[in-house]
Amino acid sequence: YKHCVKDDLDGVNTNFTGHCDFIALDRRLMNRGIWLTLCFLSLVFAVPLCQDVDESIIEEAVMDHYLKDTISIPAEILRIALRLRQYVKPWFITGVATILQVMDPLTAKNITLNLLSVTMFSEVD
């Protein structure tokens, strides 16, 4: 909100009218090539995220099989970490990617580099 008020293109003394001028201007400048790049890279971005979720589901199933009738504090901590990896991590990574796309001008280079950097940092763990 502060970014939208500070960079108001409508005038100095006008109030915030419900849209960010930066985002509205970038949206008007998007052509078919940028939309195609954004859609393709979003799908490419989703593949490692889905693989990570699938991997954590398999790890939890294997852990459940071997620890069937036992109660173990370290196993429960690991189960919580796996659940966070399944349900919370995808939302955080998607939020970071969205924020990066909104904050930079929407060019094919920026879209590619932003999604590549988010994918790289999400795979580091």
mmCIF file of C-alpha atoms in Angstrom:
data_model
loop_
_atom_site.group_PDB
_atom_site.id
_atom_site.type_symbol
_atom_site.label_atom_id
_atom_site.label_comp_id
_atom_site.label_asym_id
_atom_site.label_seq_id
_atom_site.Cartn_x
_atom_site.Cartn_y
_atom_site.Cartn_z
ATOM 1 C CA TYR A 1 0.000 0.000 0.000
ATOM 2 C CA LYS A 2 2.836 2.425 0.822
ATOM 3 C CA HIS A 3 4.421 1.697 -2.560
ATOM 4 C CA CYS A 4 1.130 2.581 -4.300
ATOM 5 C CA VAL A 5 0.665 5.847 -2.417
ATOM 6 C CA LYS A 6 4.293 6.926 -2.810
ATOM 7 C CA ASP A 7 4.368 6.301 -6.575
ATOM 8 C CA ASP A 8 0.920 7.623 -7.443
ATOM 9 C CA LEU A 9 0.874 8.561 -11.144
ATOM 10 C CA ASP A 10 -2.556 10.198 -11.013
ATOM 11 C CA GLY A 11 -1.361 13.285 -9.193
ATOM 12 C CA VAL A 12 0.293 14.558 -6.060
ATOM 13 C CA ASN A 13 -2.792 15.327 -3.979
ATOM 14 C CA THR A 14 -5.037 12.448 -5.123
ATOM 15 C CA ASN A 15 -5.980 9.611 -2.834
ATOM 16 C CA PHE A 16 -5.346 5.919 -3.405
ATOM 17 C CA THR A 17 -8.167 4.850 -5.749
ATOM 18 C CA GLY A 18 -8.073 1.104 -5.221
ATOM 19 C CA HIS A 19 -5.363 0.082 -7.655
ATOM 20 C CA CYS A 20 -1.608 0.274 -7.812
ATOM 21 C CA ASP A 21 -0.395 2.368 -10.735
ATOM 22 C CA PHE A 22 2.782 0.292 -11.019
ATOM 23 C CA ILE A 23 0.844 -2.953 -11.417
ATOM 24 C CA ALA A 24 -1.754 -1.399 -13.728
ATOM 25 C CA LEU A 25 0.977 0.005 -15.993
ATOM 26 C CA ASP A 26 2.847 -3.320 -16.091
ATOM 27 C CA ARG A 27 -0.363 -5.154 -16.890
ATOM 28 C CA ARG A 28 -1.023 -2.855 -19.852
ATOM 29 C CA LEU A 29 2.496 -3.470 -21.170
ATOM 30 C CA MET A 30 2.180 -7.269 -21.162
ATOM 31 C CA ASN A 31 1.982 -8.821 -24.608
ATOM 32 C CA ARG A 32 1.360 -12.400 -25.751
ATOM 33 C CA GLY A 33 5.026 -13.332 -25.469
ATOM 34 C CA ILE A 34 5.190 -12.321 -21.828
ATOM 35 C CA TRP A 35 1.929 -14.143 -21.048
ATOM 36 C CA LEU A 36 3.263 -17.259 -22.790
ATOM 37 C CA THR A 37 6.554 -17.021 -20.889
ATOM 38 C CA LEU A 38 4.734 -16.548 -17.585
ATOM 39 C CA CYS A 39 2.413 -19.530 -18.168
ATOM 40 C CA PHE A 40 5.188 -21.851 -19.357
ATOM 41 C CA LEU A 41 7.572 -20.976 -16.544
ATOM 42 C CA SER A 42 4.786 -21.285 -13.972
ATOM 43 C CA LEU A 43 4.242 -24.866 -15.086
ATOM 44 C CA VAL A 44 7.994 -25.546 -15.033
ATOM 45 C CA PHE A 45 8.130 -23.936 -11.576
ATOM 46 C CA ALA A 46 5.347 -26.217 -10.316
ATOM 47 C CA VAL A 47 7.110 -29.473 -11.244
ATOM 48 C CA PRO A 48 9.842 -29.428 -8.554
ATOM 49 C CA LEU A 49 7.304 -28.215 -6.020
ATOM 50 C CA CYS A 50 4.997 -31.173 -6.758
ATOM 51 C CA GLN A 51 7.933 -33.574 -6.682
ATOM 52 C CA ASP A 52 8.929 -32.276 -3.252
ATOM 53 C CA VAL A 53 5.400 -32.792 -1.929
ATOM 54 C CA ASP A 54 5.273 -36.317 -3.392
ATOM 55 C CA GLU A 55 8.662 -37.116 -1.867
ATOM 56 C CA SER A 56 7.540 -35.986 1.586
ATOM 57 C CA ILE A 57 4.354 -38.068 1.311
ATOM 58 C CA ILE A 58 6.429 -41.151 0.487
ATOM 59 C CA GLU A 59 8.823 -40.435 3.350
ATOM 60 C CA GLU A 60 5.921 -40.129 5.768
ATOM 61 C CA ALA A 61 4.367 -43.395 4.534
ATOM 62 C CA VAL A 62 7.668 -45.244 4.994
ATOM 63 C CA MET A 63 8.058 -43.768 8.478
ATOM 64 C CA ASP A 64 4.479 -44.779 9.381
ATOM 65 C CA HIS A 65 5.143 -48.325 8.207
ATOM 66 C CA TYR A 66 8.272 -48.782 10.315
ATOM 67 C CA LEU A 67 6.962 -46.989 13.412
ATOM 68 C CA LYS A 68 3.514 -48.563 13.442
ATOM 69 C CA ASP A 69 2.834 -49.178 17.118
ATOM 70 C CA THR A 70 5.484 -47.047 18.774
ATOM 71 C CA ILE A 71 5.359 -43.587 20.282
ATOM 72 C CA SER A 72 8.544 -41.641 19.716
ATOM 73 C CA ILE A 73 9.085 -37.925 20.255
ATOM 74 C CA PRO A 74 11.727 -37.576 17.503
ATOM 75 C CA ALA A 75 9.432 -39.405 15.074
ATOM 76 C CA GLU A 76 6.578 -37.024 15.888
ATOM 77 C CA ILE A 77 8.849 -34.015 15.342
ATOM 78 C CA LEU A 78 9.850 -35.487 11.982
ATOM 79 C CA ARG A 79 6.177 -36.050 11.153
ATOM 80 C CA ILE A 80 5.415 -32.391 11.891
ATOM 81 C CA ALA A 81 8.322 -31.317 9.668
ATOM 82 C CA LEU A 82 7.055 -33.531 6.845
ATOM 83 C CA ARG A 83 3.546 -32.135 7.172
ATOM 84 C CA LEU A 84 4.910 -28.590 7.069
ATOM 85 C CA ARG A 85 6.853 -29.549 3.968
ATOM 86 C CA GLN A 86 3.668 -30.910 2.382
ATOM 87 C CA TYR A 87 1.204 -28.163 3.257
ATOM 88 C CA VAL A 88 2.992 -24.943 4.234
ATOM 89 C CA LYS A 89 6.120 -24.849 2.080
ATOM 90 C CA PRO A 90 4.252 -24.753 -1.290
ATOM 91 C CA TRP A 91 2.196 -21.764 -0.136
ATOM 92 C CA PHE A 92 5.260 -19.853 1.051
ATOM 93 C CA ILE A 93 7.225 -20.557 -2.119
ATOM 94 C CA THR A 94 4.289 -19.550 -4.312
ATOM 95 C CA GLY A 95 3.864 -16.352 -2.284
ATOM 96 C CA VAL A 96 7.530 -15.453 -2.669
ATOM 97 C CA ALA A 97 7.396 -16.074 -6.423
ATOM 98 C CA THR A 98 4.267 -13.930 -6.735
ATOM 99 C CA ILE A 99 5.776 -11.071 -4.738
ATOM 100 C CA LEU A 100 8.934 -11.160 -6.853
ATOM 101 C CA GLN A 101 6.896 -11.029 -10.055
ATOM 102 C CA VAL A 102 4.835 -8.081 -8.851
ATOM 103 C CA MET A 103 7.782 -6.028 -7.589
ATOM 104 C CA ASP A 104 9.841 -6.146 -10.815
ATOM 105 C CA PRO A 105 8.842 -4.947 -14.268
ATOM 106 C CA LEU A 106 7.190 -7.801 -16.143
ATOM 107 C CA THR A 107 9.709 -8.672 -18.821
ATOM 108 C CA ALA A 108 10.610 -12.153 -20.042
ATOM 109 C CA LYS A 109 14.085 -11.811 -18.522
ATOM 110 C CA ASN A 110 12.781 -10.800 -15.086
ATOM 111 C CA ILE A 111 10.126 -13.523 -15.048
ATOM 112 C CA THR A 112 12.679 -16.189 -15.990
ATOM 113 C CA LEU A 113 15.305 -15.074 -13.491
ATOM 114 C CA ASN A 114 12.845 -14.603 -10.628
ATOM 115 C CA LEU A 115 11.286 -18.047 -11.012
ATOM 116 C CA LEU A 116 14.707 -19.618 -11.503
ATOM 117 C CA SER A 117 16.020 -18.047 -8.294
ATOM 118 C CA VAL A 118 12.963 -19.132 -6.282
ATOM 119 C CA THR A 119 13.253 -22.673 -7.664
ATOM 120 C CA MET A 120 16.948 -22.788 -6.850
ATOM 121 C CA PHE A 121 16.431 -21.643 -3.255
ATOM 122 C CA SER A 122 13.523 -24.033 -2.737
ATOM 123 C CA GLU A 123 15.669 -26.961 -3.909
ATOM 124 C CA VAL A 124 18.573 -26.037 -1.610
ATOM 125 C CA ASP A 125 16.905 -27.584 1.434
#
